[in-house]
mmCIF file of C-alpha atoms and ligand atoms in Angstrom:
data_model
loop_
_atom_site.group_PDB
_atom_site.id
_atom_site.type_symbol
_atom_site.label_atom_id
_atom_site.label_comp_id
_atom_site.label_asym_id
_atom_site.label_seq_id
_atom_site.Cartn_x
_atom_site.Cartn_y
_atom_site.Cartn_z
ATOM 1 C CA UNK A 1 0.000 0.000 0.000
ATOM 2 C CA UNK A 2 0.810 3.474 -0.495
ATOM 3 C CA UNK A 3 1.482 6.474 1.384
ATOM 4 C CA UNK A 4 1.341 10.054 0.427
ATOM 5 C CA UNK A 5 2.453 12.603 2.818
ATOM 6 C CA UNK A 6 1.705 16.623 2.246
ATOM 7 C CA UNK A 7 2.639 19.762 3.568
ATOM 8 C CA UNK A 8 -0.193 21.936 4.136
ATOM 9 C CA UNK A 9 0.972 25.815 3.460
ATOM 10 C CA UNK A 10 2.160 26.326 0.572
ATOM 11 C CA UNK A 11 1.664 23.023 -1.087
ATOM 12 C CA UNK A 12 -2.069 21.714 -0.515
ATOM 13 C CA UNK A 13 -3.114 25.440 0.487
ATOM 14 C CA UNK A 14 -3.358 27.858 -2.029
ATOM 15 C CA UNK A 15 -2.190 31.579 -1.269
ATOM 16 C CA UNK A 16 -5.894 32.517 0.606
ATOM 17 C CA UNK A 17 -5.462 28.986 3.237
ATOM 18 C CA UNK A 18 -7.427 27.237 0.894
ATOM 19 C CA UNK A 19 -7.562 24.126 -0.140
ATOM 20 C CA UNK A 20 -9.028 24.006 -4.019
ATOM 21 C CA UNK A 21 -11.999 21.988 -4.884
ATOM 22 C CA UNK A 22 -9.204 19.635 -7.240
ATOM 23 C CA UNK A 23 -7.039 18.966 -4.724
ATOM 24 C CA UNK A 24 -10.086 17.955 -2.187
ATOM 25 C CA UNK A 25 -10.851 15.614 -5.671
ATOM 26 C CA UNK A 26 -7.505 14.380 -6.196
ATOM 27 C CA UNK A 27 -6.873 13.620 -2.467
ATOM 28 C CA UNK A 28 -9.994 11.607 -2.195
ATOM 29 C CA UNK A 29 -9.312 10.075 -5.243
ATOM 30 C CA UNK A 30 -6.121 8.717 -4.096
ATOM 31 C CA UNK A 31 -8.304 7.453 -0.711
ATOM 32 C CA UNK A 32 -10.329 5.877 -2.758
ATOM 33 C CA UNK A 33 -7.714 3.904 -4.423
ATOM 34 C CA UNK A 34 -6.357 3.180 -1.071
ATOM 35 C CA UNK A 35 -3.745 5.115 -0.592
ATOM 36 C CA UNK A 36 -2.859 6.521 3.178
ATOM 37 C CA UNK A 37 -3.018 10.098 2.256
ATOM 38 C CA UNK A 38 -1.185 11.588 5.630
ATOM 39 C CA UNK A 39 -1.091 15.625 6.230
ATOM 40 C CA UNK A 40 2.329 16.418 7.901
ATOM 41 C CA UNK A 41 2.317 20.424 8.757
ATOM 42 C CA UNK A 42 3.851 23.331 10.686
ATOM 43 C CA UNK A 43 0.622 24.276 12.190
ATOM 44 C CA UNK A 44 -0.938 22.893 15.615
ATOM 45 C CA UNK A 45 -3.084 19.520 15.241
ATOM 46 C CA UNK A 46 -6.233 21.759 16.121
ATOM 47 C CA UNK A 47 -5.969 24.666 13.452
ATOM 48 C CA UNK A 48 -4.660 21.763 10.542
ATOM 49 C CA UNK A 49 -8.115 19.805 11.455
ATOM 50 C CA UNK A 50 -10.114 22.907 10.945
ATOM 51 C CA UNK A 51 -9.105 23.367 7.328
ATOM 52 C CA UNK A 52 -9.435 19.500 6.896
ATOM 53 C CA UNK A 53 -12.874 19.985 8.440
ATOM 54 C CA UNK A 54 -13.594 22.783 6.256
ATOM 55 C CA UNK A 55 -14.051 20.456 2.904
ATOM 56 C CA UNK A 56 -14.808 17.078 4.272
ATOM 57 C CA UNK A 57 -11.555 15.279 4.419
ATOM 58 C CA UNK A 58 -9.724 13.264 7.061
ATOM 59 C CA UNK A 59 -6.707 11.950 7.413
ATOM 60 C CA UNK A 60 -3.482 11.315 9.957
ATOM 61 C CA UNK A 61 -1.745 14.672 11.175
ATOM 62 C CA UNK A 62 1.504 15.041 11.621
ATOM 63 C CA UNK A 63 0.976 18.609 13.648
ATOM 64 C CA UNK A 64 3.692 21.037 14.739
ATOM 65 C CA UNK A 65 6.772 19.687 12.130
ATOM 66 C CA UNK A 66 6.413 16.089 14.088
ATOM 67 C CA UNK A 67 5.457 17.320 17.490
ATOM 68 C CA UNK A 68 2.307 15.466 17.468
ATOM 69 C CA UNK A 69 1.097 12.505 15.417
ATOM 70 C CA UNK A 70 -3.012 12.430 15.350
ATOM 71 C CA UNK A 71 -4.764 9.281 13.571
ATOM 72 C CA UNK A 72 -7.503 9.697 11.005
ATOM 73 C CA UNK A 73 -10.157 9.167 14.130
ATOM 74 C CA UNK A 74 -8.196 11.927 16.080
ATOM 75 C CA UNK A 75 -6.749 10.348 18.468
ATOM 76 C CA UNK A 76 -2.949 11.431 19.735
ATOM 77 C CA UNK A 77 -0.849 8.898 19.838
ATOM 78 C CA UNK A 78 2.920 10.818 19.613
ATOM 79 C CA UNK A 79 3.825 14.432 21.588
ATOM 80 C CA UNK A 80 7.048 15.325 21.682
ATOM 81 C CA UNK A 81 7.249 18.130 23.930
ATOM 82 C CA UNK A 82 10.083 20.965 24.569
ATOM 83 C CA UNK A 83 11.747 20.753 28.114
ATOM 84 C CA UNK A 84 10.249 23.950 29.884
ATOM 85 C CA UNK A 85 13.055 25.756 30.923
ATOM 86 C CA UNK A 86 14.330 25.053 27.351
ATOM 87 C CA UNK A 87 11.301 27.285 25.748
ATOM 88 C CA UNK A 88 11.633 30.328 28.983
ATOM 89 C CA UNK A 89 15.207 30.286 28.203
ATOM 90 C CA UNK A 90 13.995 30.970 24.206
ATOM 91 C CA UNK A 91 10.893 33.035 24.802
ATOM 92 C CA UNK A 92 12.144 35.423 27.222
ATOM 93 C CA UNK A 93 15.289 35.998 24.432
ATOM 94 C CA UNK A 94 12.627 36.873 21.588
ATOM 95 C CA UNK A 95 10.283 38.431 24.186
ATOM 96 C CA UNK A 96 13.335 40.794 25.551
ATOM 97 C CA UNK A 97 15.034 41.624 21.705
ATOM 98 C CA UNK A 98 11.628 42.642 20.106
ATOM 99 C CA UNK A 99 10.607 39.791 18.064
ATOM 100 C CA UNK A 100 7.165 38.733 17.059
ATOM 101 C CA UNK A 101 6.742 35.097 18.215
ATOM 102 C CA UNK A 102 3.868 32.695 18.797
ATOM 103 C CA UNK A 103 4.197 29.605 21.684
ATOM 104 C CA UNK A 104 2.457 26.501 20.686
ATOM 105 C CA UNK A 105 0.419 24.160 23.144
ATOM 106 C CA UNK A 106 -1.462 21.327 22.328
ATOM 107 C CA UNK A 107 -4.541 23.333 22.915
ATOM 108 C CA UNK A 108 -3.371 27.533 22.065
ATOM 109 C CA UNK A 109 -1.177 29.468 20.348
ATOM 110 C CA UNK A 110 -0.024 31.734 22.659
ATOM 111 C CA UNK A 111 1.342 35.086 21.293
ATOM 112 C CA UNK A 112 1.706 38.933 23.026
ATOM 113 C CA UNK A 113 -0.707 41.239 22.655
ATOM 114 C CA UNK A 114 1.399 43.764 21.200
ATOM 115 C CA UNK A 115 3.368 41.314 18.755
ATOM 116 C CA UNK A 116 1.211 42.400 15.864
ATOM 117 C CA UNK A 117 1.982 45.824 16.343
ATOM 118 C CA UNK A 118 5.596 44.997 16.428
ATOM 119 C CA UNK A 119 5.497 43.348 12.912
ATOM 120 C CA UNK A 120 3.946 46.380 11.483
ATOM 121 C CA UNK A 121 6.184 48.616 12.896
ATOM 122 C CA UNK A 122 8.997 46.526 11.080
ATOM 123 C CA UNK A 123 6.812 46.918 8.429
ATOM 124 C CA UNK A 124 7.305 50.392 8.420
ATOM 125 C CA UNK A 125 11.250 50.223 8.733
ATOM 126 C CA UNK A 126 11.622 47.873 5.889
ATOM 127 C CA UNK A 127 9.624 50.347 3.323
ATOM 128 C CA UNK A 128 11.688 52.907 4.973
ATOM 129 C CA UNK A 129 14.768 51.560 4.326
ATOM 130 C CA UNK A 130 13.562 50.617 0.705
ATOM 131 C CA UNK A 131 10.730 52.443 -1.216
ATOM 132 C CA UNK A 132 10.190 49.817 -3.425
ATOM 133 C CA UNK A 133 9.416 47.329 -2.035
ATOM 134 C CA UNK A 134 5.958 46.018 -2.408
ATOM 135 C CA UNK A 135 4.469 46.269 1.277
ATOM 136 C CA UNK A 136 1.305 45.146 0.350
ATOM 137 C CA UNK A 137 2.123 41.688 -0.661
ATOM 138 C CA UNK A 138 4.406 41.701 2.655
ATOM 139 C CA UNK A 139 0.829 42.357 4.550
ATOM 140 C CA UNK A 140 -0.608 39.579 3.202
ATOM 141 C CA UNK A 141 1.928 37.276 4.422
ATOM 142 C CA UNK A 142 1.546 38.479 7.994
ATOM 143 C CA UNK A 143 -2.195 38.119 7.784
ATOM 144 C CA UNK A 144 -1.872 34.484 6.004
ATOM 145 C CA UNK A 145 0.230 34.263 9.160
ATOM 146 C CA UNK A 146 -2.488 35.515 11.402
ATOM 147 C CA UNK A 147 -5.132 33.446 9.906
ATOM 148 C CA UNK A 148 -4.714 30.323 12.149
ATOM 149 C CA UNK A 149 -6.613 29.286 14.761
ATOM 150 C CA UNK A 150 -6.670 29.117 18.063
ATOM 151 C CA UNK A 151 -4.770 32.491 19.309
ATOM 152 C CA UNK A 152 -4.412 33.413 23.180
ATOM 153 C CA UNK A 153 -2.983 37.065 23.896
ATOM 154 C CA UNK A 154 -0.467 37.239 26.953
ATOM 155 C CA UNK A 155 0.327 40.305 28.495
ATOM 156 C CA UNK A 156 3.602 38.610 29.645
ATOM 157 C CA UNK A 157 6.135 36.230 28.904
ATOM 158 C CA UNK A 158 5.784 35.015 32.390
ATOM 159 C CA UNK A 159 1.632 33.971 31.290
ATOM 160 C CA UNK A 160 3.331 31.353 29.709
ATOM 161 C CA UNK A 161 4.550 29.533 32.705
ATOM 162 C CA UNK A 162 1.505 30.366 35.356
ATOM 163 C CA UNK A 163 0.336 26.753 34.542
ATOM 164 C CA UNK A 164 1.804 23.645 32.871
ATOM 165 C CA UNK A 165 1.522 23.520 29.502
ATOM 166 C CA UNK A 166 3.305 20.656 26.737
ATOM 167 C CA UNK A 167 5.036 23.221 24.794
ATOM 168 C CA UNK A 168 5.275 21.567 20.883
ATOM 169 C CA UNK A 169 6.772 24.623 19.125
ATOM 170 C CA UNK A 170 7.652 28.202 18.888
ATOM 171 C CA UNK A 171 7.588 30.114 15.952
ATOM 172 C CA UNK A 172 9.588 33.543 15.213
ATOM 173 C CA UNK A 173 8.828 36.199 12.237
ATOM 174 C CA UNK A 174 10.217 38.875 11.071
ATOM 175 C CA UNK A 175 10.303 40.908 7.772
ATOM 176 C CA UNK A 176 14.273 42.013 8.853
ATOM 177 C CA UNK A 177 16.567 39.415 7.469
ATOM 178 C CA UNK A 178 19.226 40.439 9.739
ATOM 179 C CA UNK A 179 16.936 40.264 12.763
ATOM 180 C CA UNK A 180 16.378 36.831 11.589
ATOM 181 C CA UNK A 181 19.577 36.125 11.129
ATOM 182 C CA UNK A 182 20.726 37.195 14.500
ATOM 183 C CA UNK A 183 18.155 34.968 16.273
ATOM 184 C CA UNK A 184 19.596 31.756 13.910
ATOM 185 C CA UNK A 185 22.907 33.043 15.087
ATOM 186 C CA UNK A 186 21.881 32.195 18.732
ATOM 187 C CA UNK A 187 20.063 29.417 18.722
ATOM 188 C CA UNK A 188 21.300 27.028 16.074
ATOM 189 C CA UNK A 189 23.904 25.257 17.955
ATOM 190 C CA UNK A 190 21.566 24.797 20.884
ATOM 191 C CA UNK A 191 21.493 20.531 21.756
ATOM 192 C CA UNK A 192 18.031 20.766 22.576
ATOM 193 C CA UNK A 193 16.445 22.302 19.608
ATOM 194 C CA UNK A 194 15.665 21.865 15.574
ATOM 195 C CA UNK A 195 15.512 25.124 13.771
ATOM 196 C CA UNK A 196 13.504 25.164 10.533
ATOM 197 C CA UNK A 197 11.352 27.659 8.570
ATOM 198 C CA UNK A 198 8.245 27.230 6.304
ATOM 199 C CA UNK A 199 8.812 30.402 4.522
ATOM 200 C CA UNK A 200 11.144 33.405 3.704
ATOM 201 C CA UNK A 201 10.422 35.121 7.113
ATOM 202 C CA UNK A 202 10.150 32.604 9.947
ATOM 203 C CA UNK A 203 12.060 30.154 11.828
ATOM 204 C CA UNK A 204 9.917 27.277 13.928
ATOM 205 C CA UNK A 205 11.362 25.746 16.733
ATOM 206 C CA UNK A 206 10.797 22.800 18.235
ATOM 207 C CA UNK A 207 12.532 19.479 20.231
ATOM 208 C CA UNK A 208 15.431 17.848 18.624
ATOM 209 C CA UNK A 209 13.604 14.676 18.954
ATOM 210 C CA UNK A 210 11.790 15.246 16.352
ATOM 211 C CA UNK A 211 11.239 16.512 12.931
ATOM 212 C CA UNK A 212 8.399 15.882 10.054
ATOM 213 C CA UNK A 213 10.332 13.285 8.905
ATOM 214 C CA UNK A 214 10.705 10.914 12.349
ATOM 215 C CA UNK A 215 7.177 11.453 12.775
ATOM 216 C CA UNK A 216 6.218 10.424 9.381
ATOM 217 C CA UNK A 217 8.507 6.854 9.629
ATOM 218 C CA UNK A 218 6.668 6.610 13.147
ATOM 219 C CA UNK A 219 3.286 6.801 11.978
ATOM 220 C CA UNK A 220 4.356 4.358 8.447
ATOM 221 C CA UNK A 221 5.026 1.728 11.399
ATOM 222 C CA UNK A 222 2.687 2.358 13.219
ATOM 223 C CA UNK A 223 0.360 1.891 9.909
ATOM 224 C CA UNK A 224 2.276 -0.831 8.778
ATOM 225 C CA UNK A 225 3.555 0.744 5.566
ATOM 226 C CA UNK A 226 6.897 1.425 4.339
ATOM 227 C CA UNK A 227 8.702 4.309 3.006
ATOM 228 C CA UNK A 228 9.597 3.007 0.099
ATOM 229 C CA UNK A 229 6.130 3.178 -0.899
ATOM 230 C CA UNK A 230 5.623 6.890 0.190
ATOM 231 C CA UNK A 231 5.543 10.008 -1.694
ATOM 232 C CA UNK A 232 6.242 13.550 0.032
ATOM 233 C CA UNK A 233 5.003 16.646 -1.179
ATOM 234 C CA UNK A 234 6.425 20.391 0.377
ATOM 235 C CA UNK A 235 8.059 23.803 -0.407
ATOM 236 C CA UNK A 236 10.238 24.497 2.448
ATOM 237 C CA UNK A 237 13.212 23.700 4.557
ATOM 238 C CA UNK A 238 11.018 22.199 6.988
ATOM 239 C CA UNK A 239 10.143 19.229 4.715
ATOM 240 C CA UNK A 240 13.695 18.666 4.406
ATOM 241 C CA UNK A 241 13.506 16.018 6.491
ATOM 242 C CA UNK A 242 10.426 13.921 5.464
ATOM 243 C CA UNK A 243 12.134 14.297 1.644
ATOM 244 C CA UNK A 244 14.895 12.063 3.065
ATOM 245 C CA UNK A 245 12.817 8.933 3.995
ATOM 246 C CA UNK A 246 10.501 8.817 1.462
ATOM 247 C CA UNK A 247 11.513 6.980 -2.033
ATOM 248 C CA UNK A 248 9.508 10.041 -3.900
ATOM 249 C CA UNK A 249 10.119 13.382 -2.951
ATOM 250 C CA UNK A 250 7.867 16.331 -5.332
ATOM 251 C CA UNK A 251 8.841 19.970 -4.355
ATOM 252 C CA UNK A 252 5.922 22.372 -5.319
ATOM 253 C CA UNK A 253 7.092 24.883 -8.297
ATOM 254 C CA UNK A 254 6.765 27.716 -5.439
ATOM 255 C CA UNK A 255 9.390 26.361 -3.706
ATOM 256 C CA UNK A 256 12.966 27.756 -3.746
ATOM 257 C CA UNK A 257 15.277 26.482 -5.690
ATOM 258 C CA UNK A 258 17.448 24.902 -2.859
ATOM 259 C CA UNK A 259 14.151 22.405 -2.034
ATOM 260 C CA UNK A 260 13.876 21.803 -5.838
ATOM 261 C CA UNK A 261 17.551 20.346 -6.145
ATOM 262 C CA UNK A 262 17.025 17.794 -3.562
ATOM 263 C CA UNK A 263 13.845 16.169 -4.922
ATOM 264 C CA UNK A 264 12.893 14.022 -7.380
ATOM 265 C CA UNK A 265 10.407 15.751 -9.179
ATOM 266 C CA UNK A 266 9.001 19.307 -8.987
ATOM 267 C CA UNK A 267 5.220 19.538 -9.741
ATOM 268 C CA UNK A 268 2.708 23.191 -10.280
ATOM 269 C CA UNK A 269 2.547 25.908 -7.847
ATOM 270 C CA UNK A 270 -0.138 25.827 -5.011
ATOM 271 C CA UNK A 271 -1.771 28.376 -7.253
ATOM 272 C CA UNK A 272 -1.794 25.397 -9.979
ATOM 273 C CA UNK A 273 -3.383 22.208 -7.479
ATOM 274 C CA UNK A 274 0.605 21.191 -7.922
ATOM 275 C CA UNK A 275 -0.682 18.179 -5.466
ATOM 276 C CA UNK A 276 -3.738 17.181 -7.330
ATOM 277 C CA UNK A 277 -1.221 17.214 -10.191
ATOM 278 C CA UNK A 278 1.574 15.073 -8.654
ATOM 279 C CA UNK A 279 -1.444 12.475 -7.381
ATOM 280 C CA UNK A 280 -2.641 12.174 -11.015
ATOM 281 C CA UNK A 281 1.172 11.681 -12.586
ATOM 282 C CA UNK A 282 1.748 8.826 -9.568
ATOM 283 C CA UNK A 283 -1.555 7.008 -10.088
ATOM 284 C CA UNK A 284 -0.364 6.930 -13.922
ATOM 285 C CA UNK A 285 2.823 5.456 -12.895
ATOM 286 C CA UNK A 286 2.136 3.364 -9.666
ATOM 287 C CA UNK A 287 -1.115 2.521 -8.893
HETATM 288 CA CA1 LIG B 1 4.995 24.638 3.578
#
């Protein structure tokens, strides 16, 4: 049997958090046919549902870049939390330099009040610094960014830690490259956490002991398939890793050109149904 695994922004979603009436076809086609079609995403388990919800599908999460592993029935059987002191140690960095970040729980995204504010102010700066540039489409990315669900404002960092929480992921964005930069800088070489990004502007954090891609050969054991039979779709760094296990790897025609090189095949834009495309071109050739 087969498995197809698929990034949700960028890939299945079109540029509005959609997902198009062909891929909702294509993806129940392949159902149909029996394949294990398996969402793997940077969101949180609750706000990926939604948007499954949305158009009638279902099908096994992998929530948070392989913090959480949900079956088709919605049950959790896989969180890989961040040690606590770990994600204060992290938070009250971003928190104390400026930065816009959201904390993810297995039930909230947790982000300060004035963090929106913040972004627009940078906003500001980087049309400042460069007239040019096209602010509006640099808007739309922050609300595409804002669109998710399940937001709690804090007032303070120290909200976070009032009660116990599994921490799964924190995510930092910034329109300042150097900003961004500076906070890679700092963290990268740190033993307890993966850094990754899921577009031009953020970096997502989460425990080293995991990644989209451990989750994914978790869940193909757990489901009794094997990798060999698996096709991943994605646009980003943080897909990576679930490129390297599978035997087909597709890179959306968004993508940058670093994902591209690494994968097997490169399908349509998320503009284009790219994964209703690459389903049709493997059913020709595997099913
Ligand atoms: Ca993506």
């Amino acid at each position: 049997m087969f498995l197809i695994a698929l990034d949700l922004d960028g890939t299945v979603l079109n540029n509005r958090n959609e997902i198009s009436e062909e891929n909702v076809k294509a993806i129940e086609y392949a159902q149909q046919k029996g394949i294990e079609v398996v969402i793997a995403t940077g969101r949180a388990y609750f706000d990926a549902q939604s948007i499954l919800k949305k158009v009638g599908l279902s099908a096994p999460v992998i929530g948070t870049n392989g913090s959480t592993i949900h079956t088709k029935e919605g049950n959790c059987f896989s969180q890989v939390a961040m040690e606590e002191n770990v994600v204060k140690e992290l938070v009250e960095w971003l928190d104390q330099h400026q930065y816009y970040y959201e904390v993810f729980t297995d039930k909230e995204i947790f982000t300060p009040k004035n963090a929106r504010n913040l972004l627009m102010e940078e906003l500001d700066k980087v049309k400042h610094q460069n007239p040019t540039i096209n602010t509006n489409e640099l808007k739309e990315i922050a609300e595409r960014q804002f669109g998710q669900e399940g937001y709690v404002f804090i007032e303070n960092v120290s909200d976070l830690f009032s009660e116990k929480h599994p921490f799964l992921n924190v995510l930092t964005f910034s329109f300042e490259k150097n900003k961004l930069e500076k906070f890679f800088h700092k963290f990268q070489s740190n033993q307890y956490l993966t850094i990754v990004s899921s577009g031009e502007y953020n970096f997502e954090i989460h425990s080293r002991q995991t990644s989209k891609g451990i989750a994914l050969e978790n869940l193909s054991y757990k489901l009794g398939l094997s990798l060999e039979h698996a096709m991943a779709i994605g646009d980003s760094i943080n897909d990576l890793s679930m490129f390297e296990k599978v035997k087909y790897s597709v890179a959306m025609g968004n993508a940058n050109d670093k994902i591209k090189a690494v994968c097997n095949m490169i399908t349509e834009t998320n503009e284009e149904n790219g994964v209703a495309k690459a389903i049709y071109t493997l059913s020709l050739i595997h099913i």
